[in-house]
Amino acid sequence: MAASGMLSTFRLPPLPTIREIIKLFRLQAAKQLSQNFLLDLKLTDKIVRKAGNLTNAYVYEVGPGPGGITRSILNANVAELLVVEKDSRFIPGLQMLSDAAPGKLRIVHGDVLTFKIERAFPGSLKRQWEDDPPNVHIIGNLPFNVSTPLIIKWLENVSCRGGPFVYGRTQMTLTFQKEVAEVTHHRKNSSSAAAVVAAAHYKGSHLKRQQLWRYLKSGVLDTLTKKSTMPQNDVCLLTMKVDVGVVHFTPLVQPRIEQPFKLVEKVVQNAFQFRRKYCYRGLGMLFPEVQRVESTGKLLELADVDPTLRPSQLSVSHFKRLCDVYRKMCDEDPHLFAYNFREELKQNKSKTQEKEDDKERDRL
């Protein structure tokens, strides 16, 4: 483990560029994993600067890939960098970085969704939740297929102060699809369930795109189209066809919605069940069919929410009132929170099928 008292500035020795690493190990962004490569080190330096002063910090990087952001983190003079990479193709390139930065870089070949970080760093780094954030940071250019489940997992960790948050209010600097990233502007409305839940637990700042998508798209295309057997349009799909935002998160001492995480998640996810319809349609799925109309009306009335708003037009304050009212309704009816409309649909279909089977038997 690297000593935390070093005063000299660490710089990586001359190494092959990320573009050369990609060519050397014949790496290609995997479409099924929603991977993208950051080749411009000026851009990765900018992303890392968004995390703040990392001198002597302990950093956990998720999804390092060929190591663009990894290099920028190491050059920020961190005490130790832990990277977790699921794709074995990237391990040799990361090992080159580890050899060039002895004692600085620790590589774990594993899945960020299951990796246990609770004991990865020294216990002396832990801080009380009400104190300033610890000198522990999470940084990552996330594949978009895991960004939503991962942030939801971390949000739940925040609520119980587990996972990366055993050290205190660990800060995170992550790339996201733009619609998720924009929630950190604290807009009046948000376009995804994950964005609303994130806004309830974090304060954040949004790094202007600076045409981040352009670097991702043109950089990988320049590399892959030369030897790729896939049509160029397919290579575009392997990179980026969506806008990207870089977000710096700091957990709130007190969440904006002070209800159990599972309750907040249930209300928000149900509201977004039918994102193009009025919000009462999705919120109605919180209640059994026999009482759906009455209970949904009561929920919206007590929460002072216009039933003709669409889910994307609901603000965090709307959801706060909805969650508070729904909690009271669950307290009055202990079976309500366990209700799942999908289970009721299955039971209704099963009963309908049984009736049809009975009629068929009667005809025979």
Short mmCIF file of C-alpha atoms in Angstrom, two decimals:
data_model
loop_
_atom_site.label_atom_id
_atom_site.label_comp_id
_atom_site.label_asym_id
_atom_site.label_seq_id
_atom_site.Cartn_x
_atom_site.Cartn_y
_atom_site.Cartn_z
CA MET A 1 0.00 0.00 0.00
CA ALA A 2 1.35 3.39 -0.90
CA ALA A 3 2.52 5.65 1.88
CA SER A 4 0.17 8.56 2.47
CA GLY A 5 2.84 11.06 3.49
CA MET A 6 4.64 11.46 0.15
CA LEU A 7 5.11 15.08 -0.80
CA SER A 8 6.73 14.62 -4.22
CA THR A 9 4.49 14.80 -7.26
CA PHE A 10 4.10 11.45 -8.98
CA ARG A 11 4.08 11.25 -12.76
CA LEU A 12 3.82 8.12 -14.86
CA PRO A 13 6.89 7.30 -16.99
CA PRO A 14 6.50 7.35 -20.81
CA LEU A 15 4.03 4.67 -21.84
CA PRO A 16 2.21 3.60 -25.01
CA THR A 17 -0.80 5.83 -25.68
CA ILE A 18 -4.32 4.53 -25.09
CA ARG A 19 -4.73 4.34 -28.85
CA GLU A 20 -1.58 2.17 -29.04
CA ILE A 21 -2.79 -0.01 -26.14
CA ILE A 22 -6.05 -0.61 -28.02
CA LYS A 23 -4.13 -1.61 -31.14
CA LEU A 24 -1.57 -3.72 -29.22
CA PHE A 25 -4.19 -5.85 -27.47
CA ARG A 26 -6.70 -5.66 -30.34
CA LEU A 27 -9.39 -4.19 -28.14
CA GLN A 28 -12.84 -3.30 -29.39
CA ALA A 29 -15.72 -1.70 -27.51
CA ALA A 30 -18.31 -4.43 -26.89
CA LYS A 31 -21.77 -3.43 -28.08
CA GLN A 32 -23.52 -5.83 -25.69
CA LEU A 33 -21.68 -4.21 -22.74
CA SER A 34 -22.33 -0.60 -23.89
CA GLN A 35 -18.60 0.09 -23.65
CA ASN A 36 -16.90 3.28 -24.78
CA PHE A 37 -13.24 4.32 -24.74
CA LEU A 38 -11.85 7.71 -23.71
CA LEU A 39 -8.71 8.32 -25.77
CA ASP A 40 -8.08 12.03 -25.18
CA LEU A 41 -5.99 12.43 -22.01
CA LYS A 42 -6.83 16.14 -21.83
CA LEU A 43 -10.44 15.07 -21.46
CA THR A 44 -9.69 12.40 -18.84
CA ASP A 45 -7.61 14.93 -16.90
CA LYS A 46 -10.61 17.28 -16.93
CA ILE A 47 -12.91 14.55 -15.64
CA VAL A 48 -10.48 13.72 -12.82
CA ARG A 49 -10.09 17.40 -11.88
CA LYS A 50 -13.87 17.43 -11.36
CA ALA A 51 -13.28 15.10 -8.40
CA GLY A 52 -11.26 17.82 -6.62
CA ASN A 53 -7.83 17.57 -5.01
CA LEU A 54 -6.84 13.88 -5.05
CA THR A 55 -3.39 14.29 -3.50
CA ASN A 56 -2.88 11.32 -1.14
CA ALA A 57 -6.49 10.23 -1.69
CA TYR A 58 -7.70 6.65 -1.95
CA VAL A 59 -9.58 6.15 -5.19
CA TYR A 60 -11.86 3.36 -6.40
CA GLU A 61 -12.23 3.37 -10.18
CA VAL A 62 -15.02 1.32 -11.72
CA GLY A 63 -14.78 0.08 -15.29
CA PRO A 64 -11.27 1.39 -16.15
CA GLY A 65 -11.23 -0.29 -19.58
CA PRO A 66 -7.98 0.46 -21.44
CA GLY A 67 -6.93 2.87 -18.68
CA GLY A 68 -7.47 6.43 -19.91
CA ILE A 69 -8.98 7.81 -16.71
CA THR A 70 -6.68 5.47 -14.74
CA ARG A 71 -3.63 7.36 -16.01
CA SER A 72 -5.11 10.71 -15.12
CA ILE A 73 -5.94 9.50 -11.59
CA LEU A 74 -2.40 8.18 -11.06
CA ASN A 75 -0.96 11.48 -12.27
CA ALA A 76 -3.11 13.27 -9.65
CA ASN A 77 -0.69 11.95 -6.98
CA VAL A 78 -3.13 9.64 -5.21
CA ALA A 79 -2.06 7.44 -2.30
CA GLU A 80 -3.65 4.36 -3.83
CA LEU A 81 -5.87 3.52 -6.78
CA LEU A 82 -8.05 0.41 -6.77
CA VAL A 83 -9.54 -0.56 -10.13
CA VAL A 84 -12.23 -3.20 -10.66
CA GLU A 85 -12.56 -4.50 -14.21
CA LYS A 86 -14.83 -7.33 -15.31
CA ASP A 87 -13.55 -7.64 -18.89
CA SER A 88 -10.37 -9.78 -18.92
CA ARG A 89 -9.24 -8.20 -22.21
CA PHE A 90 -8.26 -5.02 -20.36
CA ILE A 91 -6.20 -6.63 -17.58
CA PRO A 92 -2.85 -6.81 -19.47
CA GLY A 93 -2.98 -3.11 -20.34
CA LEU A 94 -3.84 -2.22 -16.75
CA GLN A 95 -0.98 -4.43 -15.54
CA MET A 96 1.41 -2.29 -17.62
CA LEU A 97 0.17 0.73 -15.67
CA SER A 98 0.60 -1.13 -12.38
CA ASP A 99 4.22 -2.01 -13.27
CA ALA A 100 4.85 1.65 -14.13
CA ALA A 101 3.38 2.83 -10.81
CA PRO A 102 4.62 0.30 -8.20
CA GLY A 103 2.61 0.37 -4.99
CA LYS A 104 0.05 2.80 -6.44
CA LEU A 105 -2.31 0.68 -8.53
CA ARG A 106 -4.22 -2.38 -7.31
CA ILE A 107 -6.16 -4.38 -9.92
CA VAL A 108 -9.18 -6.55 -9.17
CA HIS A 109 -10.61 -8.72 -11.95
CA GLY A 110 -14.26 -8.68 -10.89
CA ASP A 111 -17.74 -7.23 -11.24
CA VAL A 112 -18.48 -3.79 -9.74
CA LEU A 113 -22.06 -4.90 -9.05
CA THR A 114 -20.87 -7.60 -6.64
CA PHE A 115 -17.45 -6.31 -5.49
CA LYS A 116 -17.23 -5.63 -1.74
CA ILE A 117 -15.37 -2.41 -1.07
CA GLU A 118 -16.12 -2.22 2.65
CA ARG A 119 -12.63 -3.44 3.65
CA ALA A 120 -10.68 -2.32 0.60
CA PHE A 121 -9.19 0.80 2.23
CA PRO A 122 -7.72 1.53 5.70
CA GLY A 123 -10.24 1.87 8.52
CA SER A 124 -8.49 5.06 9.61
CA LEU A 125 -10.13 6.82 6.64
CA LYS A 126 -13.62 6.47 8.12
CA ARG A 127 -15.49 9.62 9.11
CA GLN A 128 -18.77 10.27 10.88
CA TRP A 129 -21.66 10.83 8.47
CA GLU A 130 -22.15 14.41 9.66
CA ASP A 131 -18.45 15.23 9.14
CA ASP A 132 -16.75 16.35 5.94
CA PRO A 133 -16.41 13.60 3.29
CA PRO A 134 -13.54 11.14 3.77
CA ASN A 135 -10.45 11.12 1.55
CA VAL A 136 -12.02 8.32 -0.49
CA HIS A 137 -13.34 8.83 -4.02
CA ILE A 138 -15.19 6.78 -6.64
CA ILE A 139 -14.43 7.68 -10.25
CA GLY A 140 -15.62 5.92 -13.39
CA ASN A 141 -16.61 6.04 -17.03
CA LEU A 142 -19.50 3.62 -16.64
CA PRO A 143 -20.81 1.36 -19.39
CA PHE A 144 -24.38 2.59 -19.74
CA ASN A 145 -25.85 -0.90 -19.37
CA VAL A 146 -24.70 -0.98 -15.72
CA SER A 147 -24.93 2.70 -14.78
CA THR A 148 -28.55 2.61 -13.62
CA PRO A 149 -28.41 -0.62 -11.54
CA LEU A 150 -25.08 0.49 -10.07
CA ILE A 151 -26.27 3.94 -9.01
CA ILE A 152 -29.46 2.41 -7.56
CA LYS A 153 -27.28 -0.02 -5.58
CA TRP A 154 -25.12 2.83 -4.30
CA LEU A 155 -28.20 4.88 -3.42
CA GLU A 156 -29.41 2.02 -1.28
CA ASN A 157 -25.92 1.82 0.25
CA VAL A 158 -26.21 5.53 1.12
CA SER A 159 -29.52 4.95 2.90
CA CYS A 160 -28.00 2.23 5.11
CA ARG A 161 -24.47 3.70 5.06
CA GLY A 162 -22.96 0.52 3.69
CA GLY A 163 -20.77 -0.36 0.71
CA PRO A 164 -18.50 2.57 -0.28
CA PHE A 165 -20.24 4.69 2.35
CA VAL A 166 -18.91 2.82 5.38
CA TYR A 167 -16.11 5.39 5.16
CA GLY A 168 -18.59 8.29 5.41
CA ARG A 169 -20.04 10.49 2.67
CA THR A 170 -17.76 9.15 -0.08
CA GLN A 171 -17.76 11.38 -3.15
CA MET A 172 -18.31 10.05 -6.67
CA THR A 173 -17.37 11.44 -10.08
CA LEU A 174 -19.06 9.46 -12.85
CA THR A 175 -20.06 9.68 -16.49
CA PHE A 176 -23.73 9.15 -17.24
CA GLN A 177 -26.13 9.27 -20.10
CA LYS A 178 -27.20 12.91 -20.27
CA GLU A 179 -30.78 12.37 -19.07
CA VAL A 180 -29.49 10.91 -15.79
CA ALA A 181 -26.72 13.48 -15.42
CA GLU A 182 -29.06 16.45 -15.85
CA VAL A 183 -30.83 15.79 -12.55
CA THR A 184 -27.89 17.38 -10.76
CA HIS A 185 -29.00 20.74 -12.13
CA HIS A 186 -31.99 20.33 -9.74
CA ARG A 187 -34.38 20.94 -12.62
CA LYS A 188 -38.08 21.15 -11.91
CA ASN A 189 -38.54 17.78 -13.51
CA SER A 190 -36.50 14.71 -14.44
CA SER A 191 -36.81 12.12 -17.14
CA SER A 192 -35.90 8.89 -15.38
CA ALA A 193 -36.67 7.08 -12.16
CA ALA A 194 -32.97 6.72 -11.36
CA ALA A 195 -32.48 10.47 -11.72
CA VAL A 196 -35.27 11.25 -9.23
CA VAL A 197 -33.99 8.76 -6.65
CA ALA A 198 -30.46 10.14 -7.08
CA ALA A 199 -31.64 13.71 -6.53
CA ALA A 200 -33.31 12.63 -3.29
CA HIS A 201 -30.02 11.45 -1.78
CA TYR A 202 -27.26 13.53 -3.38
CA LYS A 203 -26.19 17.03 -4.06
CA GLY A 204 -24.25 17.19 -7.28
CA SER A 205 -22.69 19.38 -9.89
CA HIS A 206 -22.79 18.78 -13.60
CA LEU A 207 -19.74 19.26 -15.80
CA LYS A 208 -20.74 20.84 -19.10
CA ARG A 209 -20.50 18.26 -21.86
CA GLN A 210 -17.72 20.08 -23.73
CA GLN A 211 -18.85 17.82 -26.57
CA LEU A 212 -17.71 14.77 -24.59
CA TRP A 213 -19.62 12.57 -27.02
CA ARG A 214 -17.44 13.90 -29.85
CA TYR A 215 -14.25 12.63 -28.20
CA LEU A 216 -15.79 9.26 -27.48
CA LYS A 217 -17.21 8.82 -30.93
CA SER A 218 -14.41 10.14 -33.15
CA GLY A 219 -11.65 8.64 -31.01
CA VAL A 220 -12.90 5.08 -31.12
CA LEU A 221 -13.94 5.33 -34.74
CA ASP A 222 -10.45 6.46 -35.75
CA THR A 223 -9.03 3.38 -34.07
CA LEU A 224 -11.54 0.66 -34.82
CA THR A 225 -12.55 1.31 -38.40
CA LYS A 226 -9.05 0.60 -39.73
CA LYS A 227 -9.04 -3.10 -38.86
CA SER A 228 -12.64 -3.72 -37.90
CA THR A 229 -14.61 -6.19 -39.98
CA MET A 230 -17.86 -4.49 -38.93
CA PRO A 231 -19.55 -1.79 -41.01
CA GLN A 232 -18.83 1.74 -39.84
CA ASN A 233 -22.42 2.23 -38.69
CA ASP A 234 -22.04 -0.73 -36.34
CA VAL A 235 -18.86 0.77 -34.93
CA CYS A 236 -20.82 3.97 -34.23
CA LEU A 237 -23.23 1.91 -32.17
CA LEU A 238 -20.30 0.50 -30.23
CA THR A 239 -19.30 4.00 -29.20
CA MET A 240 -21.73 6.78 -28.41
CA LYS A 241 -24.99 7.85 -30.02
CA VAL A 242 -26.21 9.63 -26.88
CA ASP A 243 -25.03 12.73 -25.06
CA VAL A 244 -22.96 12.24 -21.94
CA GLY A 245 -22.61 14.20 -18.73
CA VAL A 246 -19.96 14.02 -16.02
CA VAL A 247 -21.39 14.35 -12.54
CA HIS A 248 -19.72 14.92 -9.18
CA PHE A 249 -21.89 13.55 -6.36
CA THR A 250 -21.69 14.24 -2.63
CA PRO A 251 -24.18 12.37 -0.39
CA LEU A 252 -26.48 14.60 1.62
CA VAL A 253 -26.34 14.48 5.40
CA GLN A 254 -30.15 14.30 5.36
CA PRO A 255 -31.99 12.99 2.26
CA ARG A 256 -34.56 15.24 0.61
CA ILE A 257 -37.12 12.44 0.95
CA GLU A 258 -36.89 11.10 4.50
CA GLN A 259 -38.60 7.77 3.91
CA PRO A 260 -37.16 4.23 3.66
CA PHE A 261 -35.24 3.70 0.43
CA LYS A 262 -37.42 0.79 -0.72
CA LEU A 263 -40.56 2.88 -0.32
CA VAL A 264 -39.11 5.79 -2.31
CA GLU A 265 -37.88 3.41 -5.01
CA LYS A 266 -41.30 1.75 -5.25
CA VAL A 267 -43.22 5.02 -5.60
CA VAL A 268 -40.82 6.46 -8.18
CA GLN A 269 -40.56 3.30 -10.26
CA ASN A 270 -44.32 2.85 -10.35
CA ALA A 271 -44.78 6.46 -11.40
CA PHE A 272 -42.48 5.82 -14.37
CA GLN A 273 -44.21 2.57 -15.40
CA PHE A 274 -46.06 4.52 -18.09
CA ARG A 275 -43.78 7.47 -18.72
CA ARG A 276 -45.80 8.79 -21.69
CA LYS A 277 -49.12 8.71 -19.85
CA TYR A 278 -50.45 10.88 -17.05
CA CYS A 279 -48.84 10.15 -13.68
CA TYR A 280 -52.04 8.80 -12.11
CA ARG A 281 -51.77 5.78 -14.44
CA GLY A 282 -48.47 4.54 -13.04
CA LEU A 283 -49.15 5.63 -9.45
CA GLY A 284 -52.38 3.62 -9.59
CA MET A 285 -50.25 0.48 -9.77
CA LEU A 286 -49.37 1.03 -6.10
CA PHE A 287 -52.87 -0.15 -5.17
CA PRO A 288 -54.96 -3.34 -5.63
CA GLU A 289 -57.42 -3.21 -8.49
CA VAL A 290 -60.54 -3.15 -6.27
CA GLN A 291 -59.45 0.08 -4.59
CA ARG A 292 -57.23 1.54 -7.33
CA VAL A 293 -59.36 4.47 -8.47
CA GLU A 294 -60.31 5.60 -4.97
CA SER A 295 -56.83 5.18 -3.44
CA THR A 296 -55.01 6.81 -6.35
CA GLY A 297 -57.32 9.81 -6.15
CA LYS A 298 -56.72 10.05 -2.41
CA LEU A 299 -52.92 9.83 -2.84
CA LEU A 300 -52.82 12.58 -5.46
CA GLU A 301 -55.23 14.83 -3.59
CA LEU A 302 -53.41 14.61 -0.25
CA ALA A 303 -50.03 15.07 -1.95
CA ASP A 304 -51.39 18.05 -3.92
CA VAL A 305 -50.20 16.61 -7.25
CA ASP A 306 -51.98 17.29 -10.53
CA PRO A 307 -53.03 13.84 -11.88
CA THR A 308 -52.56 15.05 -15.48
CA LEU A 309 -48.83 15.70 -15.06
CA ARG A 310 -46.61 13.22 -16.84
CA PRO A 311 -43.93 11.37 -14.80
CA SER A 312 -41.12 13.46 -16.33
CA GLN A 313 -42.89 16.63 -15.11
CA LEU A 314 -42.85 15.57 -11.46
CA SER A 315 -40.20 17.27 -9.33
CA VAL A 316 -38.39 15.86 -6.30
CA SER A 317 -40.74 17.90 -4.08
CA HIS A 318 -43.72 16.23 -5.81
CA PHE A 319 -42.23 12.83 -5.07
CA LYS A 320 -41.49 13.83 -1.48
CA ARG A 321 -45.17 14.58 -0.90
CA LEU A 322 -46.25 11.41 -2.71
CA CYS A 323 -43.89 9.27 -0.62
CA ASP A 324 -44.97 10.91 2.63
CA VAL A 325 -48.67 10.31 1.86
CA TYR A 326 -48.05 6.77 0.61
CA ARG A 327 -46.18 6.01 3.85
CA LYS A 328 -49.21 7.09 5.89
CA MET A 329 -51.47 4.94 3.73
CA CYS A 330 -49.16 1.96 4.28
CA ASP A 331 -49.21 2.58 8.03
CA GLU A 332 -53.03 2.47 7.90
CA ASP A 333 -53.01 -0.70 5.77
CA PRO A 334 -50.04 -2.95 6.73
CA HIS A 335 -50.56 -5.15 3.63
CA LEU A 336 -50.36 -2.29 1.15
CA PHE A 337 -46.58 -1.97 0.85
CA ALA A 338 -46.23 -5.67 0.01
CA TYR A 339 -48.74 -5.35 -2.84
CA ASN A 340 -47.29 -5.99 -6.32
CA PHE A 341 -49.56 -5.31 -9.27
CA ARG A 342 -47.66 -7.82 -11.44
CA GLU A 343 -48.52 -10.61 -9.03
CA GLU A 344 -52.19 -9.61 -9.17
CA LEU A 345 -52.06 -9.67 -12.98
CA LYS A 346 -50.62 -13.19 -12.89
CA GLN A 347 -53.33 -14.35 -10.50
CA ASN A 348 -56.08 -12.80 -12.64
CA LYS A 349 -54.70 -14.47 -15.77
CA SER A 350 -54.52 -17.77 -13.95
CA LYS A 351 -58.15 -17.46 -12.81
CA THR A 352 -59.27 -16.53 -16.32
CA GLN A 353 -57.47 -19.56 -17.73
CA GLU A 354 -59.08 -21.83 -15.13
CA LYS A 355 -62.54 -20.54 -16.08
CA GLU A 356 -61.83 -21.15 -19.76
CA ASP A 357 -60.60 -24.66 -18.94
CA ASP A 358 -63.78 -25.33 -16.93
CA LYS A 359 -65.99 -24.17 -19.83
CA GLU A 360 -64.04 -26.40 -22.22
CA ARG A 361 -64.52 -29.38 -19.93
CA ASP A 362 -68.26 -28.63 -19.65
CA ARG A 363 -68.58 -28.60 -23.46
CA LEU A 364 -66.87 -31.98 -23.64
#
